[in-house]
Coordinates of C-alpha atoms and ligand atoms in Angstrom, one line a residue:
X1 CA -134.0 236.4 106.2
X2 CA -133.7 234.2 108.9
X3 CA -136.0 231.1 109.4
X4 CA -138.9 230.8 111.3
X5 CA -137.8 228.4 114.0
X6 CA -140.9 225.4 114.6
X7 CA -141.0 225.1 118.2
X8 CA -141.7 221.3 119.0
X9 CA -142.2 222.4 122.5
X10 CA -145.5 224.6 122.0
X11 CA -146.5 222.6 119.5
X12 CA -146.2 219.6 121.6
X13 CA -147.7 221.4 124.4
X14 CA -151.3 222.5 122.6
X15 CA -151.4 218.5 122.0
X16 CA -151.1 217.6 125.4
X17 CA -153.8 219.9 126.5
X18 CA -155.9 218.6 123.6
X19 CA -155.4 215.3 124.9
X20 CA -155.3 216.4 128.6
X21 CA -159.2 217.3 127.9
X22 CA -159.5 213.6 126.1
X23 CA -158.4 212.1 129.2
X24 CA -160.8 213.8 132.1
X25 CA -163.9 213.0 129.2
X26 CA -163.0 209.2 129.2
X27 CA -162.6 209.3 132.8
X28 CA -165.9 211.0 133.3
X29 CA -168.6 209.6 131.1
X30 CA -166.6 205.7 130.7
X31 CA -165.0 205.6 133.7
X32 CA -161.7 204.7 131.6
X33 CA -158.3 205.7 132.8
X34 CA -155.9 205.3 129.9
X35 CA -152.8 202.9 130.8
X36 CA -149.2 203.0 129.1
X37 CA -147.1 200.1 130.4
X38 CA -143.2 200.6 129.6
X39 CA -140.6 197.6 129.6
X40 CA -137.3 198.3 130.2
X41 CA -134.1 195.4 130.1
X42 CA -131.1 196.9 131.6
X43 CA -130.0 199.9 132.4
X44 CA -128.6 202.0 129.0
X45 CA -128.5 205.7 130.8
X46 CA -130.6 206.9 127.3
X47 CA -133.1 204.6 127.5
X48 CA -133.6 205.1 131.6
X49 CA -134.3 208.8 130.7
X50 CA -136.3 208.0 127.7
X51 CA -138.9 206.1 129.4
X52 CA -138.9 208.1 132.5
X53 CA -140.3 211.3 130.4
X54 CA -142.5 208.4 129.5
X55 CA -143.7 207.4 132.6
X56 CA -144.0 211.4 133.7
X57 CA -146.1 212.7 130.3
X58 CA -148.9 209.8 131.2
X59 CA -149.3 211.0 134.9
X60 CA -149.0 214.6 134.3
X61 CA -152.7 214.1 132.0
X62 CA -153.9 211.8 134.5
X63 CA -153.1 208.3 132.6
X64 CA -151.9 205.4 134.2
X65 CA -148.3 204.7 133.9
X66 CA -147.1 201.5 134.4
X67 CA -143.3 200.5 134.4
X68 CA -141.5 197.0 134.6
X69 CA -137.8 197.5 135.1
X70 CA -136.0 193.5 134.2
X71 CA -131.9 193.5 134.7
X72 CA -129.8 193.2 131.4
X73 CA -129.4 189.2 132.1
X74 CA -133.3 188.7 131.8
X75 CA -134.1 185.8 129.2
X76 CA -135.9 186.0 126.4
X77 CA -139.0 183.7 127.0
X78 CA -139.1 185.9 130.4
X79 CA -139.7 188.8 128.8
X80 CA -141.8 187.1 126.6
X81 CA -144.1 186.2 129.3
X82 CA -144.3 189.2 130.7
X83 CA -145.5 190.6 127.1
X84 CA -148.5 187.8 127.4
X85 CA -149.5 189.2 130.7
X86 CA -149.5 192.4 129.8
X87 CA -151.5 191.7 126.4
X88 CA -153.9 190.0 128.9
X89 CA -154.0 192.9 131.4
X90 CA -157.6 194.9 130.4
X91 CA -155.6 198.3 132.8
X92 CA -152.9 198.2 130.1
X93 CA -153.6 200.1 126.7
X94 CA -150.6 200.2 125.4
X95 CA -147.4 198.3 125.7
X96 CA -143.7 199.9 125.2
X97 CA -140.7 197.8 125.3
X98 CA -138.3 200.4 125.4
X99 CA -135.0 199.5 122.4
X100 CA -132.4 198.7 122.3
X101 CA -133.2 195.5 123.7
X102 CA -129.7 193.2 124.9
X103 CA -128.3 191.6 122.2
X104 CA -129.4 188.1 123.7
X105 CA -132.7 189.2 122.9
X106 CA -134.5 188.8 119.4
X107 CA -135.6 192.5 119.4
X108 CA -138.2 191.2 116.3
X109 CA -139.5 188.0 118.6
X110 CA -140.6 190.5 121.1
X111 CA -142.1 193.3 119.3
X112 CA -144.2 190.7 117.1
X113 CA -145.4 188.8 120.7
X114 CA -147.2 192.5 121.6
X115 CA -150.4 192.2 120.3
X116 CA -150.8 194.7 117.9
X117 CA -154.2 196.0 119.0
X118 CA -151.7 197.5 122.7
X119 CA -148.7 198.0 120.3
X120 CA -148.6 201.9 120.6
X121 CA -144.9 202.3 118.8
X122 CA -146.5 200.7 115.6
X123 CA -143.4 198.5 115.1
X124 CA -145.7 195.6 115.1
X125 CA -145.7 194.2 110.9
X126 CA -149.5 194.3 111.5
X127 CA -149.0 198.0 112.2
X128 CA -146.7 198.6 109.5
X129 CA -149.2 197.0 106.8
X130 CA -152.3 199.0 108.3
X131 CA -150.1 202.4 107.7
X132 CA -148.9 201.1 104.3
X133 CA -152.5 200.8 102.9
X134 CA -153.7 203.9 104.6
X135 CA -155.7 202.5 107.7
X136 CA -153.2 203.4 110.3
X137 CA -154.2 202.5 113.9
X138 CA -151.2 203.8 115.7
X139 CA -149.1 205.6 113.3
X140 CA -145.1 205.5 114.8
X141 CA -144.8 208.6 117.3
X142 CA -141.9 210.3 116.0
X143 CA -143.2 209.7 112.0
X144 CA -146.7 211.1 113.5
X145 CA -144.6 214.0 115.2
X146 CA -143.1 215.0 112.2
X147 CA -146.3 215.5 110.1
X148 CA -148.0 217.4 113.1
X149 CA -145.1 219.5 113.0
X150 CA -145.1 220.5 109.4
X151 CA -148.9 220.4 109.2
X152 CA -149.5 222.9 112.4
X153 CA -146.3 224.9 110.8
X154 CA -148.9 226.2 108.1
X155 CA -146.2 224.1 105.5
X156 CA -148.5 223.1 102.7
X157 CA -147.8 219.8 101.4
X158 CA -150.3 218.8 98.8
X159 CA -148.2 218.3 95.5
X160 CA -145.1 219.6 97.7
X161 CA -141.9 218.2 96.9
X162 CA -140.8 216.0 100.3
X163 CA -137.1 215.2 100.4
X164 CA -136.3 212.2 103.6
X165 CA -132.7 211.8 104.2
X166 CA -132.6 208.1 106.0
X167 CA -134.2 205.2 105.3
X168 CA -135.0 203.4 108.8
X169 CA -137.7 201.5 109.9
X170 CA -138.6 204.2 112.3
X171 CA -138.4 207.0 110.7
X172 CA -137.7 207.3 107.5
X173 CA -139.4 204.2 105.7
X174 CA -142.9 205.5 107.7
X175 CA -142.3 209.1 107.1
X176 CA -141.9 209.0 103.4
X177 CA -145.0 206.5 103.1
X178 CA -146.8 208.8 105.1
X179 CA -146.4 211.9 103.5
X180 CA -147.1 209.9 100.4
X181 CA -151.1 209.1 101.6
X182 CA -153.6 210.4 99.3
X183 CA -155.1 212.3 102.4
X184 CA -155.0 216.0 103.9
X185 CA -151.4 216.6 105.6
X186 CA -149.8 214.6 102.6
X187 CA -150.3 214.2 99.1
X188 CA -147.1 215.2 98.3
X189 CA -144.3 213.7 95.8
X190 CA -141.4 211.7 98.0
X191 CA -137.8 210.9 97.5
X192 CA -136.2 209.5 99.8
X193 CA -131.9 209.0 99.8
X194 CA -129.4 207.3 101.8
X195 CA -126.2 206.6 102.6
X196 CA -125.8 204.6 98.6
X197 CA -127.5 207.7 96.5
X198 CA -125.4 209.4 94.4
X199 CA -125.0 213.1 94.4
X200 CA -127.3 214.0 97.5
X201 CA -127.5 217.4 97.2
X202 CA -129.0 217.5 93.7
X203 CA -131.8 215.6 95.8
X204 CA -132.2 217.7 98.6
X205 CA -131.7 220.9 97.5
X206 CA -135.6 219.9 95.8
X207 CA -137.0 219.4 98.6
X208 CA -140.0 221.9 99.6
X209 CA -139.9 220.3 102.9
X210 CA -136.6 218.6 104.0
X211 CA -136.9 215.8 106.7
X212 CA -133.5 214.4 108.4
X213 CA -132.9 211.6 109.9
X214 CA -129.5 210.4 108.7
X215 CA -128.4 209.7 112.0
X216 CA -125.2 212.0 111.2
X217 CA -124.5 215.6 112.6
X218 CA -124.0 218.0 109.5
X219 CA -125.1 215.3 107.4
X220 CA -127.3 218.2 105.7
X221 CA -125.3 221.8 105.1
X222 CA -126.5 225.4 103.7
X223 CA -125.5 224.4 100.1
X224 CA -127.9 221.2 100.0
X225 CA -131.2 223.2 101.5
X226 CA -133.7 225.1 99.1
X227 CA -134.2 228.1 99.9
X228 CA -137.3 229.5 102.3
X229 CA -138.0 225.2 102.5
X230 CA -139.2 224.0 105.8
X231 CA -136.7 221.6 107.7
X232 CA -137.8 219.0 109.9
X233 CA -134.3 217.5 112.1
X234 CA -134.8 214.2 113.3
X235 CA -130.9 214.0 114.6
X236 CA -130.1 213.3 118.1
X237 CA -126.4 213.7 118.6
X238 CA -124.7 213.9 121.6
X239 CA -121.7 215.9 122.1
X240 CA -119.5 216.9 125.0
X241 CA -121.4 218.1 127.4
X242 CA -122.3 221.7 128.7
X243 CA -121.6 224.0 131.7
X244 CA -123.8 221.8 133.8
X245 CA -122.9 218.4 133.4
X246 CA -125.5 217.4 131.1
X247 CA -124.8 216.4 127.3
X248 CA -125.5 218.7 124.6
X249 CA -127.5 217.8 121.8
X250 CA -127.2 218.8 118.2
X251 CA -129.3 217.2 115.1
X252 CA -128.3 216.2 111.8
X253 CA -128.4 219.6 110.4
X254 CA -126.0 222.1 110.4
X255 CA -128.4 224.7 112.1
X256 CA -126.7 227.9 112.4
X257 CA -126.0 227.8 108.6
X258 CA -128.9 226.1 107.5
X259 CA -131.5 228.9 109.5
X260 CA -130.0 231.6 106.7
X261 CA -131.5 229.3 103.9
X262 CA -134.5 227.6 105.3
X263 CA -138.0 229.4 105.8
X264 CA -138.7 227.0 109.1
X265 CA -136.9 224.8 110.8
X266 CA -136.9 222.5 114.0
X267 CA -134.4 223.2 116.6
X268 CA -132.5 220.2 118.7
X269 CA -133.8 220.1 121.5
X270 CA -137.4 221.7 121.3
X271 CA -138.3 220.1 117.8
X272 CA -139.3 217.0 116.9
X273 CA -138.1 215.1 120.3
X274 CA -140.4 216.8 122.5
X275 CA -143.3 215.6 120.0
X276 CA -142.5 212.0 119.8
X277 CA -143.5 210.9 123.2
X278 CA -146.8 213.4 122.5
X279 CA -147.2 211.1 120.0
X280 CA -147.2 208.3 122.3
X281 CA -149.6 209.6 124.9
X282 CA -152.1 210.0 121.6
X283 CA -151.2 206.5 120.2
X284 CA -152.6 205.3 123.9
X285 CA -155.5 207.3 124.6
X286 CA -156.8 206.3 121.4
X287 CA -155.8 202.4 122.5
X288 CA -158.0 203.5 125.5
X289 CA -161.0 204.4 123.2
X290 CA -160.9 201.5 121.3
X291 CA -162.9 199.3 123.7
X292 CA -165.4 202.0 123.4
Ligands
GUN1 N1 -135.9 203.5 121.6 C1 -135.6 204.7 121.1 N2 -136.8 205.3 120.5 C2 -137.7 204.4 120.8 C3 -139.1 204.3 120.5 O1 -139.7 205.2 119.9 N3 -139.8 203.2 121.0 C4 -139.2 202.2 121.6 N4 -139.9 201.2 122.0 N5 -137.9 202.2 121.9 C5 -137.2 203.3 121.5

């Protein structure tokens, strides 16, 4: 049977509307108007697009987007100042320098300046610690998309076995400690491999729910999947490009084959990427409510 495919898109949607709601009550009884401000140094076409969707998902439920745009040359104590301001600027909720930053730049040296109480990625080591112990504030928005997605797929996951393939900072690393709270949505057992564990499949092919985010297209195949597991692809691979001009996008897992073995999975697009900046527009509204 072929796999239920987890539609990032609707999923995402029924969140904005939830928050879209959020919004007009702030407004309304607090006379709040959540504000995102994105930074962006240079002009890397991804990153342009990126934080455009940004800037559009705030407006669209009524937030405030804000957007400095610096040229690839900027310095790093100007950026840095900028940062301060925008720390000090009671509008701005939450603050987004969009990565990668120029390598000029100490990407760390910025993200650390943001104060975390505004820093709605959650890179921020204050962050990080908060979501270790349990006490997230802003959980990372593609880690928080992930569990939405399995958790609204009806996937159970108390005492499921949760396979991670990648080990980053923003996804994996979060992920697997996430799914690891002792709270509803988690509790389950986590492994997580990368590109030094021996005999991945043996891993994988565990794995109740399966999240990729090796950074590799086919990095996971039919053979290494469980069959009727849920598959959560965090890949964004680019290749070629399609009738119209525009690039075309495959994940980390070898979909076609994989949909014959999996009970759900996430397409590329329309999975997880569509839930990411949802994620974001949540991370700030709740910024917003903070002061409340
Ligand atoms: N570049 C690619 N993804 C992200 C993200 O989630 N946050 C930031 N700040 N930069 C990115």
């Amino acid at each position: 049977m072929t796999a239920e495919i987890i539609s990032g898109k609707d999923v995402a949607q029924t969140i904005r509307d939830e928050l879209g709601e959020e919004v007009a009550e702030l407004k309304r009884k607090h006379g709040i108007v959540p504000g995102l401000c994105t930074v962006l140094v240079g002009e890397d076409p991804a990153s342009v697009s990126y934080v455009t969707a940004k800037g559009r998902a705030c407006e669209k439920l009524g937030m405030n987007s804000f957007h400095h745009e610096l040229p690839a040359e900027t310095g790093e104590e100007d950026l840095l100042k900028l940062v301060d301001e925008l720390n000090r600027n009671d509008e701005v909720h939450g603050i987004l320098v969009q990565l990668p930053l120029p390598k000029h730049i100490d990407e760390n040296k910025v993200l650390y300046a943001i104060d975390p109480d505004k820093d709605v990625d959650g890179f921020h080591p204050v962050n990080v610690g908060r979501l270790v112990i349990g006490e997230e504030l802003f959980p990372p928005c593609t880690p928080a998309g992930i569990q939405e997605l399995i958790v609204r797929s009806g996937t159970p996951t108390e005492g499921a076995e949760v396979v991670v393939v990648g080990r980053s900072n923003i996804v994996g690393k979060p992920i697997a400690i996430m799914m690891l709270q002792k709270k509803a949505g988690a509790n389950a057992t986590v492994t997580v491999c990368h590109t030094r564990t021996r005999d991945m499949p043996v891993h994988t092919r565990r794995g109740d729910i399966l999240i990729v985010a090796a950074g590799k297209r086919n990095a996971v195949t039919a053979e290494m999947v469980k069959p009727g597991a849920t598959v959560i692809d965090v890949g964004v691979n680019r290749i070629g490009f399609t009738a119209s001009g525009k690039a075309k996008l495959v994940g980390d897992v070898d979909f076609e084959a994989v949909k014959e073995v999996a009970g759900k999975i996430t397409p590329v697009p329309g999975g997880v990427g569509p839930m990411t900046i949802t994620m974001l527009l949540k991370n700030t509204v709740r910024a917003a409510k903070r002061g409340l």
